[in-house]
mmCIF file of C-alpha atoms in Angstrom:
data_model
loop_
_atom_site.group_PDB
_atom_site.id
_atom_site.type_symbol
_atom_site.label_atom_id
_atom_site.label_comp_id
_atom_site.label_asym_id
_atom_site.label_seq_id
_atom_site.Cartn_x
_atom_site.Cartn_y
_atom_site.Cartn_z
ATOM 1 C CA UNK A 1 0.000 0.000 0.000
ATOM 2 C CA UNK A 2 2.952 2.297 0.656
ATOM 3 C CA UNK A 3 3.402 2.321 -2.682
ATOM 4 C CA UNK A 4 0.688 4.265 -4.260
ATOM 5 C CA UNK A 5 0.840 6.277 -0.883
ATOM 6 C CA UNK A 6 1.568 9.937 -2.622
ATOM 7 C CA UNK A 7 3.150 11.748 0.022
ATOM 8 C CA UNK A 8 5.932 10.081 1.838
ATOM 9 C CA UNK A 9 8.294 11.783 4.065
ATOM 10 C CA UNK A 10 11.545 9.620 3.491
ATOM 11 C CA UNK A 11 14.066 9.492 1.047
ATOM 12 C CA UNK A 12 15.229 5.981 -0.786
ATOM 13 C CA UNK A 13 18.547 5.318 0.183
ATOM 14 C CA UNK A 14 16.635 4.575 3.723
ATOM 15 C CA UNK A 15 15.748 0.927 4.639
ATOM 16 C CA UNK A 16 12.528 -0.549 3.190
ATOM 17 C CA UNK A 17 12.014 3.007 1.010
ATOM 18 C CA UNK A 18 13.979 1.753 -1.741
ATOM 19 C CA UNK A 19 10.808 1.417 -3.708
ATOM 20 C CA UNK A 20 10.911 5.648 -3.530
ATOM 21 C CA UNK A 21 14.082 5.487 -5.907
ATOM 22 C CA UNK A 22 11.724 5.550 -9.302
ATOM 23 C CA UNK A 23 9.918 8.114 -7.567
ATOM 24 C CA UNK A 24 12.284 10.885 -6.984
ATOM 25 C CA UNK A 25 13.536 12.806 -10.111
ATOM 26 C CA UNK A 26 13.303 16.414 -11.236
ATOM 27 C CA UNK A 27 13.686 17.812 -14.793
ATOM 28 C CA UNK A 28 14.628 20.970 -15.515
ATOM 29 C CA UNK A 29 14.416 23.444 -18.927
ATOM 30 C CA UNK A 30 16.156 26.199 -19.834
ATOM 31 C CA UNK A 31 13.707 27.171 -23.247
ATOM 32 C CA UNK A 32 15.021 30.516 -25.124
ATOM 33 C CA UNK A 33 12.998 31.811 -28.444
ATOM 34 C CA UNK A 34 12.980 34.904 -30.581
ATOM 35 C CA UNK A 35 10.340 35.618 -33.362
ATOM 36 C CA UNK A 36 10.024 38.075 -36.595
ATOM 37 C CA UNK A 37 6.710 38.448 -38.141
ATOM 38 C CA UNK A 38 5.784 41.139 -40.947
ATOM 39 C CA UNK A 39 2.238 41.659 -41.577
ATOM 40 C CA UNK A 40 0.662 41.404 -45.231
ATOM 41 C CA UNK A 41 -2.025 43.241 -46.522
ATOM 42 C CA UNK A 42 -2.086 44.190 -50.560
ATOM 43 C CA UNK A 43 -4.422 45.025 -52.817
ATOM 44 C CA UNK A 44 -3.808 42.990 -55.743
ATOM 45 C CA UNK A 45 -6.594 43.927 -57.991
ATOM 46 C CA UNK A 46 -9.871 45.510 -57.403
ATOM 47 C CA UNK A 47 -11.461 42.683 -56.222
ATOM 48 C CA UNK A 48 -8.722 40.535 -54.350
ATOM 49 C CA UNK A 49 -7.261 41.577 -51.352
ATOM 50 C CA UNK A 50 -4.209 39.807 -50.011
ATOM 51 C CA UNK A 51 -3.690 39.946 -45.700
ATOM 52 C CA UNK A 52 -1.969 37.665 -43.699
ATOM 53 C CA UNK A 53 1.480 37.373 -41.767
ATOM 54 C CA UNK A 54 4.878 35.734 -42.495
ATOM 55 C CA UNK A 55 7.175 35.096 -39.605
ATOM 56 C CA UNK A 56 9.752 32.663 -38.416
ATOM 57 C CA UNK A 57 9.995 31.413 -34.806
ATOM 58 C CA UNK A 58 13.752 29.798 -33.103
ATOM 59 C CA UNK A 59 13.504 27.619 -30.198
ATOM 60 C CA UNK A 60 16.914 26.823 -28.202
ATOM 61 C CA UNK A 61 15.766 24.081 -25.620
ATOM 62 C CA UNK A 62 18.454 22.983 -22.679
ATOM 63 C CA UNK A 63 16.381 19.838 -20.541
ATOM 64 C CA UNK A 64 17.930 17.928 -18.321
ATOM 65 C CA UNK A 65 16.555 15.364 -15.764
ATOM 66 C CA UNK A 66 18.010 14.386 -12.197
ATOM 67 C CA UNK A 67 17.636 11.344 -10.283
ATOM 68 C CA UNK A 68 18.183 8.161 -8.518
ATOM 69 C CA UNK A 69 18.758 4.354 -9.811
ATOM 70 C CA UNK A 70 19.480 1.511 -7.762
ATOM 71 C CA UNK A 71 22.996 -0.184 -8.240
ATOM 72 C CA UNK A 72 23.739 -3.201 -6.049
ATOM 73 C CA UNK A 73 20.725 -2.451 -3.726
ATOM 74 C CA UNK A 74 22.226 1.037 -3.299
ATOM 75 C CA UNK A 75 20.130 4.801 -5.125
ATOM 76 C CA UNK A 76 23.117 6.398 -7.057
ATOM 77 C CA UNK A 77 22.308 9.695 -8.474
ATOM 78 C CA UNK A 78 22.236 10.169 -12.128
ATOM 79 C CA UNK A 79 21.547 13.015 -14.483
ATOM 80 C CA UNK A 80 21.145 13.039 -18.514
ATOM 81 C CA UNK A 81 19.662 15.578 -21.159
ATOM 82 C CA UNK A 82 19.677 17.072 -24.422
ATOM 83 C CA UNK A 83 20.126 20.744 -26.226
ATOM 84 C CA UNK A 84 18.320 21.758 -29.210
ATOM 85 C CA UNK A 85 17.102 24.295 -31.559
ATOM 86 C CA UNK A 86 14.097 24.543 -33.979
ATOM 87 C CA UNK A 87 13.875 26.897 -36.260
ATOM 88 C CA UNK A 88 9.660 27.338 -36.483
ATOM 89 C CA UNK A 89 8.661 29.116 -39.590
ATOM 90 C CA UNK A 90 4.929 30.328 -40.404
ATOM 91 C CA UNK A 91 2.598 31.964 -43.181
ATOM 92 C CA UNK A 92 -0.706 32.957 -43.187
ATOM 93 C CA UNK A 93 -2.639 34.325 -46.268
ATOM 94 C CA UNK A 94 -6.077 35.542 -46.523
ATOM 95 C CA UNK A 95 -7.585 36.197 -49.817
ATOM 96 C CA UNK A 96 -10.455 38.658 -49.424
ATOM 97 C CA UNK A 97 -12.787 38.355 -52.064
ATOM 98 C CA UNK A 98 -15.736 40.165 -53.100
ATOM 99 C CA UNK A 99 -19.077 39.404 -51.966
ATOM 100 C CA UNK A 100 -17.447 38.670 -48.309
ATOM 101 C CA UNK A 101 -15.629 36.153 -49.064
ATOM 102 C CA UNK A 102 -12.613 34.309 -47.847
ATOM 103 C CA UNK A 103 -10.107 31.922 -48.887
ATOM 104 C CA UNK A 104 -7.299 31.684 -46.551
ATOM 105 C CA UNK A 105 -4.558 29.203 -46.132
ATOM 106 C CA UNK A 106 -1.486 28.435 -43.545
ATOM 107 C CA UNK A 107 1.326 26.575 -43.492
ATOM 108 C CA UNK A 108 3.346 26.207 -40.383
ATOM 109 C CA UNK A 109 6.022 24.359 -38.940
ATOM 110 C CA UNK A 110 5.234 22.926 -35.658
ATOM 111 C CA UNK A 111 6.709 21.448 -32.805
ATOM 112 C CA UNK A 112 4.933 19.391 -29.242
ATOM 113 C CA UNK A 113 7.099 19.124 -25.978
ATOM 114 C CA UNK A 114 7.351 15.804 -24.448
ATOM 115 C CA UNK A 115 5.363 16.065 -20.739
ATOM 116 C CA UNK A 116 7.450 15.960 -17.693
ATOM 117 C CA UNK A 117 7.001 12.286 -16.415
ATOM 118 C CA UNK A 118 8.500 11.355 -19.918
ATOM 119 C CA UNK A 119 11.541 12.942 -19.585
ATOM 120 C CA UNK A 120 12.407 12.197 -16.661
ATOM 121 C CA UNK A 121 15.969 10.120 -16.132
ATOM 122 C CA UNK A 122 14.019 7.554 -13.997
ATOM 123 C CA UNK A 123 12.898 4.022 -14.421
ATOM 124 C CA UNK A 124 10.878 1.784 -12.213
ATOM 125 C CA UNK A 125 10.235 -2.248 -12.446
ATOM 126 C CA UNK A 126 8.003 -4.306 -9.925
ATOM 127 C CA UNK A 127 4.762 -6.432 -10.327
ATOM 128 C CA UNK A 128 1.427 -6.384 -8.325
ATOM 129 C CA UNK A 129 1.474 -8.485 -5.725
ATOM 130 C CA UNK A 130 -2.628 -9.509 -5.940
ATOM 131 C CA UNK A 131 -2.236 -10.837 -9.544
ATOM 132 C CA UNK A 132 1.958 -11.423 -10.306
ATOM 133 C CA UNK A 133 1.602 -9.441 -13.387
ATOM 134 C CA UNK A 134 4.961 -7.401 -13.606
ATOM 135 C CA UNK A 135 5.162 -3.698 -14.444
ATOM 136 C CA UNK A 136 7.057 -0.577 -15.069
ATOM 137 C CA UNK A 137 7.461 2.909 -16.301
ATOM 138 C CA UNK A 138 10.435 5.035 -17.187
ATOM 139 C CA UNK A 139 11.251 8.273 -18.684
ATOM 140 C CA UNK A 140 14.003 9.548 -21.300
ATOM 141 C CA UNK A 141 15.286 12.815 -20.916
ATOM 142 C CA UNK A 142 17.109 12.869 -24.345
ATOM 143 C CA UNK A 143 13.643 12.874 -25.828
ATOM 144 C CA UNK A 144 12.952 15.495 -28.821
ATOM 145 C CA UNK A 145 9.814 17.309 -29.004
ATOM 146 C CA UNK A 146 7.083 15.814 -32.110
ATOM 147 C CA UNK A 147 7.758 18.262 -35.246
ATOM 148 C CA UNK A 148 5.114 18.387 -38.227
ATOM 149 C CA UNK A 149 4.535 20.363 -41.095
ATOM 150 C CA UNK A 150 0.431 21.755 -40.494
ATOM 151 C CA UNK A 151 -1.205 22.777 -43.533
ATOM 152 C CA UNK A 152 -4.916 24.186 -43.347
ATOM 153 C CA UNK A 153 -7.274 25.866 -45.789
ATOM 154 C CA UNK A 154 -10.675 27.409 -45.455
ATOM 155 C CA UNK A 155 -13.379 29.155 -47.806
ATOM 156 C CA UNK A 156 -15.481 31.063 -45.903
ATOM 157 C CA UNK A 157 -19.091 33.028 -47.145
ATOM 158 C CA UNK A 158 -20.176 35.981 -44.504
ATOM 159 C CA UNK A 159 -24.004 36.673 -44.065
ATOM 160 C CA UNK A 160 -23.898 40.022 -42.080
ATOM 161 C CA UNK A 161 -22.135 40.493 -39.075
ATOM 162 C CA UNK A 162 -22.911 37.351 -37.299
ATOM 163 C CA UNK A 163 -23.406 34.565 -39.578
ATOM 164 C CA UNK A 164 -21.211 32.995 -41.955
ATOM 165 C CA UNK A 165 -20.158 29.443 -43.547
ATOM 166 C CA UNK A 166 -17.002 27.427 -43.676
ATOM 167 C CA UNK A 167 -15.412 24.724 -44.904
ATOM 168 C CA UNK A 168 -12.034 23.711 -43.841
ATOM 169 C CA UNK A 169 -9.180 21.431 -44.188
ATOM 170 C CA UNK A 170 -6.092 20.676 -42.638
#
């Protein structure tokens, strides 16, 4: 029962809280960006309007994960992590047509961060007592983030003020 118990007030290089050493990591970040984004908007005939934005995004991540493993019955510290930059570009065009209309389109470069409990430097094995089924979770903190390429695209048909139609894709 100890276990699952979520506060405990020992540490787990003390006898029978060796079970703690899983438990007891901390990741850190260090996450620098800088942007430049110039706004669009053209008239590029009498009837078609170009707005939008261009920009480009950089991302310098520093994460790094502390924590404790047992070796020989003994927790050891440990510590592990990774740098990295991304270099996050955007572009967003609206073409304004006439009879309020819309066509607009983006195209981005995008990136996820990994949570916390998955980067963290710590690993733990053991199996439920009740049923022997073993078990386990662990954490990585050279993980990168997920990157993708989103495209979307959307015509859009105003009615007034409040009411208008879309259809989208991305």
């Amino acid at each position: 029962a100890d276990f699952y118990n979520p506060i405990v007030y020992h540490h787990p290089d003390e006898d029978g809280y060796e079970y703690l050493v899983g438990k007891n990591w901390e990741v850190s970040e260090k996450v620098t960006t800088g942007y430049v984004k110039s706004e669009l908007d053209h008239e590029l005939s009498s009837s078609l309007t170009l707005k939008g934005n261009v920009g480009v995004q950089v991302v310098q991540t520093d994460q790094s994960s502390d924590a404790l493993r047992l070796e020989n019955g003994n927790p050891v510290p440990i510590s592990d992590g990774k740098k990295f930059t991304d270099v996050l570009p955007a572009i967003n065009f609206a073409f304004m047509l006439p009879s309020d209309q819309a066509v607009r389109v983006g195209v981005a470069k995008e990136i996820a961060r990994a949570r916390m409990g998955q980067l963290k430097a710590s690993s733990e094995i053991g199996y439920d007592q009740g049923t022997g089924l073993p078990g386990g979770s662990g954490g990585n903190p050279r993980l990168d983030p997920w990157r993708a390429v989103a495209y979307d695209i959307s015509y859009e048909r105003y009615f007034g003020p409040n009411a208008y139609v879309s259809l989208a894709g991305f």
